[in-house]
Short mmCIF file of N, CA and C in Angstrom, two decimals:
data_model
loop_
_atom_site.label_atom_id
_atom_site.label_comp_id
_atom_site.label_asym_id
_atom_site.label_seq_id
_atom_site.Cartn_x
_atom_site.Cartn_y
_atom_site.Cartn_z
N UNK A 796 0.83 -1.18 0.00
CA UNK A 796 -0.01 0.00 0.00
C UNK A 796 0.88 1.24 0.01
N UNK A 797 0.49 2.21 -0.78
CA UNK A 797 1.27 3.42 -0.92
C UNK A 797 1.01 4.37 0.26
N UNK A 798 2.02 5.23 0.53
CA UNK A 798 1.86 6.24 1.55
C UNK A 798 1.29 7.52 0.94
N UNK A 799 1.16 7.58 -0.38
CA UNK A 799 0.65 8.75 -1.07
C UNK A 799 -0.85 8.87 -0.91
N UNK A 800 -1.42 9.85 -1.62
CA UNK A 800 -2.88 10.04 -1.52
C UNK A 800 -3.63 8.83 -2.07
N UNK A 801 -4.85 8.70 -1.60
CA UNK A 801 -5.69 7.58 -2.05
C UNK A 801 -5.98 7.74 -3.53
N UNK A 802 -6.17 6.60 -4.15
CA UNK A 802 -6.56 6.56 -5.57
C UNK A 802 -8.03 7.00 -5.64
N UNK A 803 -8.29 7.92 -6.52
CA UNK A 803 -9.65 8.45 -6.67
C UNK A 803 -9.89 8.72 -8.15
N UNK A 804 -10.82 7.93 -8.74
CA UNK A 804 -11.19 8.20 -10.14
C UNK A 804 -12.17 9.36 -10.18
N UNK A 805 -12.16 10.06 -11.30
CA UNK A 805 -13.06 11.22 -11.46
C UNK A 805 -14.40 10.69 -12.02
N UNK A 806 -15.46 10.97 -11.26
CA UNK A 806 -16.81 10.58 -11.68
C UNK A 806 -17.28 11.47 -12.82
N UNK A 807 -17.89 10.85 -13.80
CA UNK A 807 -18.48 11.59 -14.91
C UNK A 807 -19.99 11.34 -14.94
N UNK A 808 -20.75 12.38 -14.62
CA UNK A 808 -22.21 12.24 -14.63
C UNK A 808 -22.71 11.97 -16.04
N UNK A 809 -22.09 12.60 -17.04
CA UNK A 809 -22.48 12.34 -18.44
C UNK A 809 -22.26 10.88 -18.80
N UNK A 810 -21.09 10.34 -18.45
CA UNK A 810 -20.78 8.95 -18.79
C UNK A 810 -21.65 8.00 -17.97
N UNK A 811 -21.95 8.36 -16.71
CA UNK A 811 -22.82 7.53 -15.89
C UNK A 811 -24.25 7.49 -16.49
N UNK A 812 -24.69 8.64 -16.99
CA UNK A 812 -26.00 8.72 -17.62
C UNK A 812 -26.02 7.90 -18.91
N UNK A 813 -24.96 8.03 -19.72
CA UNK A 813 -24.85 7.23 -20.94
C UNK A 813 -24.85 5.74 -20.64
N UNK A 814 -24.05 5.33 -19.65
CA UNK A 814 -23.95 3.91 -19.30
C UNK A 814 -25.30 3.37 -18.81
N UNK A 815 -25.96 4.15 -17.98
CA UNK A 815 -27.26 3.73 -17.44
C UNK A 815 -28.29 3.66 -18.56
N UNK A 816 -28.32 4.64 -19.47
CA UNK A 816 -29.21 4.59 -20.62
C UNK A 816 -28.92 3.37 -21.47
N UNK A 817 -27.63 3.12 -21.69
CA UNK A 817 -27.21 2.01 -22.53
C UNK A 817 -27.71 0.68 -21.94
N UNK A 818 -27.49 0.52 -20.63
CA UNK A 818 -27.97 -0.72 -19.96
C UNK A 818 -29.48 -0.81 -20.00
N UNK A 819 -30.16 0.28 -19.67
CA UNK A 819 -31.62 0.25 -19.69
C UNK A 819 -32.17 -0.06 -21.07
N UNK A 820 -31.56 0.49 -22.10
CA UNK A 820 -32.02 0.22 -23.46
C UNK A 820 -31.82 -1.26 -23.82
N UNK A 821 -30.75 -1.85 -23.34
CA UNK A 821 -30.52 -3.28 -23.56
C UNK A 821 -31.57 -4.12 -22.82
N UNK A 822 -32.14 -3.56 -21.76
CA UNK A 822 -33.13 -4.26 -20.95
C UNK A 822 -34.56 -3.86 -21.31
N UNK A 823 -34.76 -3.24 -22.46
CA UNK A 823 -36.08 -2.88 -22.90
C UNK A 823 -36.54 -1.48 -22.48
N UNK A 824 -35.64 -0.69 -21.88
CA UNK A 824 -35.97 0.70 -21.58
C UNK A 824 -36.35 0.95 -20.13
N UNK A 825 -36.68 -0.14 -19.39
CA UNK A 825 -37.13 0.00 -18.02
C UNK A 825 -36.71 -1.22 -17.21
N UNK A 826 -36.29 -1.01 -15.95
CA UNK A 826 -35.91 -2.11 -15.08
C UNK A 826 -35.86 -1.61 -13.65
N UNK A 827 -35.92 -2.51 -12.72
CA UNK A 827 -35.78 -2.11 -11.31
C UNK A 827 -34.37 -1.56 -11.08
N UNK A 828 -34.31 -0.51 -10.26
CA UNK A 828 -33.04 0.20 -10.08
C UNK A 828 -31.99 -0.67 -9.38
N UNK A 829 -32.40 -1.60 -8.53
CA UNK A 829 -31.39 -2.47 -7.86
C UNK A 829 -30.64 -3.30 -8.90
N UNK A 830 -31.36 -3.84 -9.86
CA UNK A 830 -30.68 -4.61 -10.93
C UNK A 830 -29.74 -3.73 -11.74
N UNK A 831 -30.19 -2.53 -12.07
CA UNK A 831 -29.34 -1.65 -12.87
C UNK A 831 -28.08 -1.27 -12.11
N UNK A 832 -28.22 -0.97 -10.82
CA UNK A 832 -27.05 -0.62 -10.00
C UNK A 832 -26.07 -1.79 -9.92
N UNK A 833 -26.62 -2.99 -9.78
CA UNK A 833 -25.75 -4.19 -9.69
C UNK A 833 -25.04 -4.41 -11.03
N UNK A 834 -25.76 -4.28 -12.15
CA UNK A 834 -25.15 -4.48 -13.46
C UNK A 834 -24.05 -3.44 -13.71
N UNK A 835 -24.32 -2.20 -13.33
CA UNK A 835 -23.29 -1.17 -13.47
C UNK A 835 -22.09 -1.44 -12.59
N UNK A 836 -22.33 -1.89 -11.36
CA UNK A 836 -21.20 -2.20 -10.46
C UNK A 836 -20.36 -3.35 -11.06
N UNK A 837 -21.05 -4.40 -11.53
CA UNK A 837 -20.32 -5.54 -12.13
C UNK A 837 -19.52 -5.08 -13.38
N UNK A 838 -20.09 -4.15 -14.13
CA UNK A 838 -19.39 -3.63 -15.31
C UNK A 838 -18.15 -2.81 -14.89
N UNK A 839 -18.32 -1.99 -13.85
CA UNK A 839 -17.17 -1.23 -13.33
C UNK A 839 -16.05 -2.18 -12.91
N UNK A 840 -16.45 -3.22 -12.19
CA UNK A 840 -15.51 -4.21 -11.69
C UNK A 840 -14.77 -4.91 -12.85
N UNK A 841 -15.54 -5.30 -13.88
CA UNK A 841 -14.96 -5.96 -15.05
C UNK A 841 -14.04 -5.02 -15.82
N UNK A 842 -14.43 -3.76 -15.94
CA UNK A 842 -13.59 -2.79 -16.62
C UNK A 842 -12.27 -2.58 -15.87
N UNK A 843 -12.33 -2.51 -14.55
CA UNK A 843 -11.11 -2.38 -13.74
C UNK A 843 -10.20 -3.57 -13.96
N UNK A 844 -10.77 -4.76 -14.02
CA UNK A 844 -10.00 -5.97 -14.20
C UNK A 844 -9.38 -6.02 -15.61
N UNK A 845 -10.16 -5.69 -16.59
CA UNK A 845 -9.74 -5.84 -17.98
C UNK A 845 -8.93 -4.64 -18.49
N UNK A 846 -9.41 -3.43 -18.22
CA UNK A 846 -8.79 -2.25 -18.79
C UNK A 846 -7.99 -1.43 -17.76
N UNK A 847 -8.08 -1.82 -16.50
CA UNK A 847 -7.42 -1.13 -15.40
C UNK A 847 -7.96 0.31 -15.23
N UNK A 848 -9.20 0.53 -15.68
CA UNK A 848 -9.81 1.86 -15.58
C UNK A 848 -11.33 1.64 -15.53
N UNK A 849 -12.05 2.41 -14.73
CA UNK A 849 -13.51 2.23 -14.65
C UNK A 849 -14.20 2.84 -15.86
N UNK A 850 -15.47 2.52 -15.96
CA UNK A 850 -16.30 3.13 -17.03
C UNK A 850 -16.78 4.52 -16.58
N UNK A 851 -17.34 4.60 -15.35
CA UNK A 851 -17.91 5.87 -14.93
C UNK A 851 -17.14 6.52 -13.79
N UNK A 852 -16.23 5.81 -13.13
CA UNK A 852 -15.39 6.42 -12.09
C UNK A 852 -16.12 6.72 -10.82
N UNK A 853 -17.17 5.99 -10.53
CA UNK A 853 -17.96 6.22 -9.31
C UNK A 853 -17.21 5.78 -8.08
N UNK A 854 -17.72 6.21 -6.93
CA UNK A 854 -17.26 5.67 -5.64
C UNK A 854 -18.08 4.41 -5.41
N UNK A 855 -17.49 3.43 -4.72
CA UNK A 855 -18.16 2.19 -4.47
C UNK A 855 -18.35 2.02 -2.95
N UNK A 856 -19.53 1.50 -2.57
CA UNK A 856 -19.80 1.25 -1.15
C UNK A 856 -20.49 -0.09 -1.01
N UNK A 857 -20.24 -0.71 0.14
CA UNK A 857 -20.99 -1.88 0.55
C UNK A 857 -22.25 -1.41 1.27
N UNK A 858 -23.40 -1.87 0.77
CA UNK A 858 -24.67 -1.58 1.42
C UNK A 858 -25.33 -2.91 1.74
N UNK A 859 -26.44 -2.89 2.50
CA UNK A 859 -27.07 -4.16 2.86
C UNK A 859 -27.38 -5.07 1.69
N UNK A 860 -27.73 -4.49 0.51
CA UNK A 860 -28.03 -5.32 -0.64
C UNK A 860 -26.81 -5.53 -1.55
N UNK A 861 -25.59 -5.32 -1.02
CA UNK A 861 -24.40 -5.59 -1.79
C UNK A 861 -23.66 -4.32 -2.21
N UNK A 862 -22.61 -4.47 -3.02
CA UNK A 862 -21.85 -3.33 -3.50
C UNK A 862 -22.71 -2.43 -4.40
N UNK A 863 -22.46 -1.13 -4.31
CA UNK A 863 -23.27 -0.14 -5.05
C UNK A 863 -22.33 0.88 -5.70
N UNK A 864 -22.73 1.35 -6.87
CA UNK A 864 -22.11 2.53 -7.45
C UNK A 864 -22.82 3.72 -6.79
N UNK A 865 -22.10 4.36 -5.89
CA UNK A 865 -22.68 5.27 -4.92
C UNK A 865 -23.38 6.50 -5.51
N UNK A 866 -22.72 7.17 -6.43
CA UNK A 866 -23.29 8.41 -6.98
C UNK A 866 -24.49 8.10 -7.87
N UNK A 867 -24.41 7.01 -8.63
CA UNK A 867 -25.56 6.62 -9.46
C UNK A 867 -26.75 6.31 -8.54
N UNK A 868 -26.50 5.67 -7.43
CA UNK A 868 -27.57 5.40 -6.44
C UNK A 868 -28.19 6.74 -6.00
N UNK A 869 -27.35 7.73 -5.71
CA UNK A 869 -27.87 9.05 -5.30
C UNK A 869 -28.70 9.68 -6.41
N UNK A 870 -28.24 9.55 -7.65
CA UNK A 870 -28.98 10.10 -8.78
C UNK A 870 -30.37 9.42 -8.92
N UNK A 871 -30.39 8.12 -8.77
CA UNK A 871 -31.62 7.37 -8.87
C UNK A 871 -32.59 7.82 -7.74
N UNK A 872 -32.02 8.00 -6.58
CA UNK A 872 -32.86 8.39 -5.43
C UNK A 872 -33.17 9.89 -5.41
N UNK A 873 -32.81 10.56 -6.51
CA UNK A 873 -33.13 11.98 -6.67
C UNK A 873 -32.55 12.84 -5.55
N UNK A 874 -31.29 12.61 -5.28
CA UNK A 874 -30.58 13.35 -4.24
C UNK A 874 -30.37 14.79 -4.73
N UNK A 875 -31.17 15.71 -4.22
CA UNK A 875 -31.14 17.12 -4.67
C UNK A 875 -29.78 17.74 -4.45
N UNK A 876 -29.11 17.41 -3.35
CA UNK A 876 -27.78 18.01 -3.08
C UNK A 876 -26.81 17.65 -4.20
N UNK A 877 -26.85 16.41 -4.69
CA UNK A 877 -25.97 16.03 -5.80
C UNK A 877 -26.43 16.69 -7.08
N UNK A 878 -27.71 16.66 -7.38
CA UNK A 878 -28.21 17.22 -8.64
C UNK A 878 -27.93 18.70 -8.76
N UNK A 879 -27.88 19.44 -7.65
CA UNK A 879 -27.64 20.87 -7.72
C UNK A 879 -26.20 21.21 -8.12
N UNK A 880 -25.25 20.28 -7.98
CA UNK A 880 -23.87 20.61 -8.29
C UNK A 880 -23.37 19.93 -9.57
N UNK A 881 -24.27 19.42 -10.39
CA UNK A 881 -23.86 18.73 -11.62
C UNK A 881 -24.48 19.40 -12.83
N UNK A 882 -23.97 19.04 -14.02
CA UNK A 882 -24.60 19.55 -15.25
C UNK A 882 -26.00 18.99 -15.48
N UNK A 883 -26.38 17.98 -14.76
CA UNK A 883 -27.73 17.42 -14.76
C UNK A 883 -28.14 16.75 -16.07
N UNK A 884 -27.27 15.91 -16.57
CA UNK A 884 -27.68 15.07 -17.72
C UNK A 884 -28.73 14.06 -17.26
N UNK A 885 -28.51 13.52 -16.08
CA UNK A 885 -29.34 12.44 -15.57
C UNK A 885 -30.84 12.75 -15.62
N UNK A 886 -31.32 13.84 -15.00
CA UNK A 886 -32.76 14.03 -14.97
C UNK A 886 -33.36 14.36 -16.35
N UNK A 887 -32.54 14.67 -17.32
CA UNK A 887 -33.01 14.89 -18.67
C UNK A 887 -33.24 13.61 -19.47
N UNK A 888 -32.77 12.47 -18.91
CA UNK A 888 -32.80 11.22 -19.68
C UNK A 888 -33.36 10.02 -18.91
N UNK A 889 -33.25 10.03 -17.61
CA UNK A 889 -33.64 8.87 -16.80
C UNK A 889 -34.56 9.34 -15.68
N UNK A 890 -35.62 8.59 -15.44
CA UNK A 890 -36.50 8.95 -14.35
C UNK A 890 -36.94 7.70 -13.60
N UNK A 891 -37.28 7.91 -12.35
CA UNK A 891 -37.83 6.86 -11.51
C UNK A 891 -39.30 6.80 -11.80
N UNK A 892 -39.79 5.60 -12.17
CA UNK A 892 -41.18 5.42 -12.56
C UNK A 892 -42.04 5.14 -11.33
N UNK A 893 -41.53 4.34 -10.44
CA UNK A 893 -42.24 4.02 -9.21
C UNK A 893 -41.17 3.69 -8.15
N UNK A 894 -41.58 3.07 -7.10
CA UNK A 894 -40.65 2.81 -6.00
C UNK A 894 -39.45 1.97 -6.40
N UNK A 895 -39.62 1.09 -7.39
CA UNK A 895 -38.56 0.14 -7.75
C UNK A 895 -37.94 0.37 -9.13
N UNK A 896 -38.72 0.93 -10.08
CA UNK A 896 -38.27 0.93 -11.46
C UNK A 896 -37.79 2.32 -11.92
N UNK A 897 -36.81 2.25 -12.82
CA UNK A 897 -36.35 3.46 -13.51
C UNK A 897 -36.46 3.19 -15.00
N UNK A 898 -36.53 4.24 -15.79
CA UNK A 898 -36.62 4.07 -17.24
C UNK A 898 -35.90 5.20 -17.96
N UNK A 899 -35.56 4.90 -19.21
CA UNK A 899 -35.04 5.91 -20.12
C UNK A 899 -36.27 6.57 -20.76
N UNK A 900 -36.43 7.87 -20.57
CA UNK A 900 -37.53 8.53 -21.25
C UNK A 900 -37.06 9.42 -22.39
N UNK A 901 -35.80 9.72 -22.41
CA UNK A 901 -35.21 10.43 -23.56
C UNK A 901 -33.83 9.78 -23.78
N UNK A 902 -33.73 8.88 -24.76
CA UNK A 902 -32.45 8.17 -25.01
C UNK A 902 -31.29 9.15 -25.20
N UNK A 903 -30.15 8.72 -24.75
CA UNK A 903 -28.91 9.47 -24.90
C UNK A 903 -27.91 8.60 -25.62
N UNK A 904 -27.53 9.04 -26.81
CA UNK A 904 -26.57 8.25 -27.61
C UNK A 904 -25.21 8.28 -26.93
N UNK A 905 -24.52 7.12 -26.99
CA UNK A 905 -23.18 7.06 -26.39
C UNK A 905 -22.22 8.03 -27.10
N UNK A 906 -21.78 9.01 -26.36
CA UNK A 906 -20.82 9.98 -26.89
C UNK A 906 -19.48 9.82 -26.15
N UNK A 907 -19.54 9.64 -24.84
CA UNK A 907 -18.31 9.46 -24.07
C UNK A 907 -17.96 8.00 -23.81
N UNK A 908 -18.94 7.10 -23.92
CA UNK A 908 -18.62 5.68 -23.75
C UNK A 908 -17.75 5.22 -24.91
N UNK A 909 -16.67 4.48 -24.58
CA UNK A 909 -15.80 3.94 -25.61
C UNK A 909 -16.37 2.62 -26.11
N UNK A 910 -15.83 2.13 -27.21
CA UNK A 910 -16.23 0.78 -27.67
C UNK A 910 -15.91 -0.27 -26.62
N UNK A 911 -14.76 -0.09 -25.93
CA UNK A 911 -14.41 -1.01 -24.85
C UNK A 911 -15.40 -0.96 -23.71
N UNK A 912 -15.87 0.24 -23.34
CA UNK A 912 -16.89 0.39 -22.30
C UNK A 912 -18.15 -0.35 -22.71
N UNK A 913 -18.60 -0.14 -23.95
CA UNK A 913 -19.83 -0.76 -24.41
C UNK A 913 -19.70 -2.28 -24.50
N UNK A 914 -18.52 -2.74 -24.86
CA UNK A 914 -18.29 -4.19 -24.92
C UNK A 914 -18.42 -4.79 -23.52
N UNK A 915 -17.83 -4.13 -22.52
CA UNK A 915 -17.95 -4.62 -21.14
C UNK A 915 -19.42 -4.59 -20.71
N UNK A 916 -20.14 -3.50 -20.98
CA UNK A 916 -21.56 -3.42 -20.60
C UNK A 916 -22.36 -4.50 -21.30
N UNK A 917 -22.09 -4.74 -22.60
CA UNK A 917 -22.77 -5.82 -23.34
C UNK A 917 -22.53 -7.16 -22.71
N UNK A 918 -21.29 -7.45 -22.38
CA UNK A 918 -20.94 -8.75 -21.82
C UNK A 918 -21.55 -8.96 -20.44
N UNK A 919 -21.52 -7.92 -19.62
CA UNK A 919 -22.10 -8.01 -18.27
C UNK A 919 -23.62 -8.23 -18.39
N UNK A 920 -24.27 -7.49 -19.27
CA UNK A 920 -25.70 -7.68 -19.46
C UNK A 920 -26.01 -9.08 -19.99
N UNK A 921 -25.21 -9.55 -20.94
CA UNK A 921 -25.43 -10.88 -21.48
C UNK A 921 -25.27 -11.97 -20.41
N UNK A 922 -24.33 -11.74 -19.50
CA UNK A 922 -24.03 -12.72 -18.45
C UNK A 922 -25.03 -12.68 -17.29
N UNK A 923 -25.52 -11.48 -16.95
CA UNK A 923 -26.27 -11.34 -15.68
C UNK A 923 -27.64 -10.75 -15.78
N UNK A 924 -28.04 -10.14 -16.88
CA UNK A 924 -29.31 -9.42 -16.95
C UNK A 924 -30.54 -10.31 -16.79
N UNK A 925 -30.39 -11.61 -17.05
CA UNK A 925 -31.51 -12.53 -16.87
C UNK A 925 -31.82 -12.82 -15.40
N UNK A 926 -30.90 -12.45 -14.50
CA UNK A 926 -31.12 -12.67 -13.06
C UNK A 926 -32.08 -11.65 -12.47
N UNK A 927 -32.84 -12.09 -11.51
CA UNK A 927 -33.72 -11.14 -10.79
C UNK A 927 -32.89 -10.21 -9.93
N UNK A 928 -33.49 -9.16 -9.43
CA UNK A 928 -32.74 -8.26 -8.56
C UNK A 928 -32.22 -8.94 -7.32
N UNK A 929 -33.00 -9.91 -6.81
CA UNK A 929 -32.57 -10.62 -5.60
C UNK A 929 -31.44 -11.61 -5.91
N UNK A 930 -31.48 -12.21 -7.08
CA UNK A 930 -30.38 -13.08 -7.50
C UNK A 930 -29.10 -12.25 -7.71
N UNK A 931 -29.25 -11.05 -8.30
CA UNK A 931 -28.09 -10.19 -8.46
C UNK A 931 -27.55 -9.73 -7.11
N UNK A 932 -28.44 -9.40 -6.18
CA UNK A 932 -28.02 -9.04 -4.84
C UNK A 932 -27.22 -10.19 -4.22
N UNK A 933 -27.79 -11.39 -4.29
CA UNK A 933 -27.11 -12.55 -3.70
C UNK A 933 -25.76 -12.79 -4.35
N UNK A 934 -25.70 -12.61 -5.66
CA UNK A 934 -24.42 -12.79 -6.38
C UNK A 934 -23.40 -11.78 -5.86
N UNK A 935 -23.77 -10.51 -5.73
CA UNK A 935 -22.82 -9.50 -5.27
C UNK A 935 -22.45 -9.67 -3.80
N UNK A 936 -23.27 -10.38 -3.02
CA UNK A 936 -22.90 -10.70 -1.65
C UNK A 936 -21.75 -11.68 -1.59
N UNK A 937 -21.48 -12.40 -2.70
CA UNK A 937 -20.38 -13.37 -2.71
C UNK A 937 -19.05 -12.74 -3.12
N UNK A 938 -19.06 -11.47 -3.55
CA UNK A 938 -17.85 -10.82 -3.97
C UNK A 938 -16.97 -10.48 -2.74
N UNK A 939 -15.67 -10.73 -2.86
CA UNK A 939 -14.81 -10.59 -1.68
C UNK A 939 -14.74 -9.16 -1.12
N UNK A 940 -15.05 -8.14 -1.96
CA UNK A 940 -14.98 -6.77 -1.44
C UNK A 940 -16.21 -6.36 -0.63
N UNK A 941 -17.29 -7.12 -0.73
CA UNK A 941 -18.51 -6.75 -0.01
C UNK A 941 -18.36 -7.13 1.47
N UNK A 942 -18.68 -6.15 2.32
CA UNK A 942 -18.77 -6.37 3.76
C UNK A 942 -20.15 -5.98 4.22
N UNK A 943 -20.72 -6.77 5.11
CA UNK A 943 -22.04 -6.41 5.65
C UNK A 943 -21.92 -5.13 6.44
N UNK A 944 -22.62 -4.05 6.02
CA UNK A 944 -22.48 -2.78 6.69
C UNK A 944 -23.41 -2.60 7.89
N UNK A 945 -24.12 -3.67 8.26
CA UNK A 945 -25.03 -3.64 9.40
C UNK A 945 -26.03 -2.49 9.27
N UNK A 946 -26.67 -2.40 8.13
CA UNK A 946 -27.71 -1.40 7.91
C UNK A 946 -27.22 -0.07 7.38
N UNK A 947 -25.92 0.18 7.32
CA UNK A 947 -25.40 1.44 6.85
C UNK A 947 -24.69 1.24 5.53
N UNK A 948 -23.52 1.84 5.39
CA UNK A 948 -22.70 1.68 4.21
C UNK A 948 -21.23 1.76 4.61
N UNK A 949 -20.40 1.01 3.90
CA UNK A 949 -18.96 1.02 4.10
C UNK A 949 -18.27 1.28 2.77
N UNK A 950 -17.27 2.14 2.74
CA UNK A 950 -16.60 2.40 1.46
C UNK A 950 -15.81 1.18 1.00
N UNK A 951 -15.79 1.02 -0.32
CA UNK A 951 -14.90 0.04 -0.97
C UNK A 951 -13.85 0.89 -1.67
N UNK A 952 -12.64 0.82 -1.17
CA UNK A 952 -11.56 1.66 -1.77
C UNK A 952 -11.18 1.15 -3.14
N UNK A 953 -10.93 2.08 -4.02
CA UNK A 953 -10.52 1.72 -5.38
C UNK A 953 -9.29 0.82 -5.38
N UNK A 954 -8.31 1.17 -4.51
CA UNK A 954 -7.09 0.35 -4.42
C UNK A 954 -7.41 -1.09 -4.04
N UNK A 955 -8.30 -1.24 -3.06
CA UNK A 955 -8.66 -2.58 -2.61
C UNK A 955 -9.33 -3.37 -3.71
N UNK A 956 -10.23 -2.73 -4.44
CA UNK A 956 -10.92 -3.44 -5.53
C UNK A 956 -9.94 -3.81 -6.63
N UNK A 957 -8.99 -2.93 -6.94
CA UNK A 957 -8.00 -3.25 -7.95
C UNK A 957 -7.14 -4.46 -7.52
N UNK A 958 -6.82 -4.53 -6.24
CA UNK A 958 -6.08 -5.70 -5.74
C UNK A 958 -6.92 -6.97 -5.89
N UNK A 959 -8.19 -6.85 -5.53
CA UNK A 959 -9.06 -8.03 -5.59
C UNK A 959 -9.20 -8.54 -6.99
N UNK A 960 -9.26 -7.63 -8.00
CA UNK A 960 -9.41 -8.10 -9.38
C UNK A 960 -8.09 -8.50 -10.01
N UNK A 961 -6.98 -8.43 -9.22
CA UNK A 961 -5.73 -9.04 -9.65
C UNK A 961 -4.61 -8.12 -10.05
N UNK A 962 -4.72 -6.83 -9.80
CA UNK A 962 -3.64 -5.92 -10.19
C UNK A 962 -2.55 -5.93 -9.13
N UNK A 963 -1.33 -5.71 -9.58
CA UNK A 963 -0.17 -5.66 -8.67
C UNK A 963 -0.07 -4.28 -8.05
N UNK A 964 0.74 -4.18 -7.00
CA UNK A 964 0.94 -2.87 -6.31
C UNK A 964 1.56 -1.86 -7.29
N UNK A 965 2.47 -2.30 -8.15
CA UNK A 965 3.09 -1.36 -9.10
C UNK A 965 2.05 -0.88 -10.13
N UNK A 966 1.15 -1.74 -10.57
CA UNK A 966 0.08 -1.35 -11.49
C UNK A 966 -0.84 -0.35 -10.83
N UNK A 967 -1.19 -0.60 -9.57
CA UNK A 967 -2.07 0.31 -8.83
C UNK A 967 -1.40 1.65 -8.63
N UNK A 968 -0.12 1.64 -8.32
CA UNK A 968 0.60 2.93 -8.14
C UNK A 968 0.64 3.70 -9.46
N UNK A 969 0.84 3.04 -10.55
CA UNK A 969 0.83 3.68 -11.86
C UNK A 969 -0.54 4.32 -12.15
N UNK A 970 -1.60 3.60 -11.83
CA UNK A 970 -2.96 4.14 -12.02
C UNK A 970 -3.19 5.34 -11.13
N UNK A 971 -2.70 5.27 -9.88
CA UNK A 971 -2.85 6.39 -8.96
C UNK A 971 -2.15 7.63 -9.51
N UNK A 972 -0.95 7.46 -10.03
CA UNK A 972 -0.21 8.59 -10.62
C UNK A 972 -0.93 9.14 -11.84
N UNK A 973 -1.50 8.26 -12.67
CA UNK A 973 -2.28 8.70 -13.83
C UNK A 973 -3.49 9.54 -13.39
N UNK A 974 -4.18 9.08 -12.33
CA UNK A 974 -5.38 9.82 -11.88
C UNK A 974 -4.99 11.19 -11.33
N UNK A 975 -3.83 11.26 -10.67
CA UNK A 975 -3.38 12.56 -10.12
C UNK A 975 -3.03 13.51 -11.30
N UNK A 976 -2.37 12.98 -12.31
CA UNK A 976 -2.03 13.81 -13.47
C UNK A 976 -3.31 14.29 -14.18
N UNK A 977 -4.27 13.42 -14.38
CA UNK A 977 -5.53 13.83 -14.99
C UNK A 977 -6.27 14.87 -14.14
N UNK A 978 -6.23 14.74 -12.83
CA UNK A 978 -6.84 15.72 -11.95
C UNK A 978 -6.17 17.09 -12.10
N UNK A 979 -4.83 17.10 -12.21
CA UNK A 979 -4.11 18.36 -12.40
C UNK A 979 -4.49 18.99 -13.76
N UNK A 980 -4.51 18.17 -14.80
CA UNK A 980 -4.88 18.68 -16.12
C UNK A 980 -6.27 19.24 -16.12
N UNK A 981 -7.20 18.52 -15.51
CA UNK A 981 -8.59 18.99 -15.46
C UNK A 981 -8.68 20.29 -14.69
N UNK A 982 -7.97 20.37 -13.55
CA UNK A 982 -7.98 21.60 -12.75
C UNK A 982 -7.42 22.77 -13.56
N UNK A 983 -6.34 22.53 -14.31
CA UNK A 983 -5.73 23.59 -15.10
C UNK A 983 -6.63 24.08 -16.22
N UNK A 984 -7.40 23.18 -16.82
CA UNK A 984 -8.24 23.56 -17.93
C UNK A 984 -9.54 24.18 -17.46
N UNK A 985 -9.83 24.11 -16.17
CA UNK A 985 -11.10 24.69 -15.69
C UNK A 985 -10.84 25.87 -14.72
N UNK A 986 -9.72 26.56 -14.94
CA UNK A 986 -9.44 27.75 -14.10
C UNK A 986 -10.05 28.97 -14.72
#
């Protein structure tokens, strides 16, 4: 483990909206949000394993129903504090239909998703979309990074997840340095 700053990927609300629209469209346009969150988490995990980089760069947490892409969960739950500080792609394309289901009501073409991102999303959907939300929950409870949060939530550190999916300490350090450089570049271009 490094003594430097924690590894932190930059979350993209646009890319999260695109990925969620993409998954929902593969599922017929509407699905229960728990399944969507689980499919997105599994895709993030697969992308980290395969490409050493996430699709949407979300924070991950263990919740009672398994690992969650935290910011996407907040967007689904219509967290006003989050929505007030973002460009708000999400509410223009995805809405909660009822207590359990979300839907795409205005499709968003993939602009920021790469072909590699879409391939991972396609494969995860092909592998797991047939499972019910409870089967997906049970599946994610078997992942080594999930800890029972006893009714709350516990962070899943990016470094820990990268280790679990098989990356070496030197690979993780290289990714951490890349994220720091990207953060500096982003900060410089937004002054």
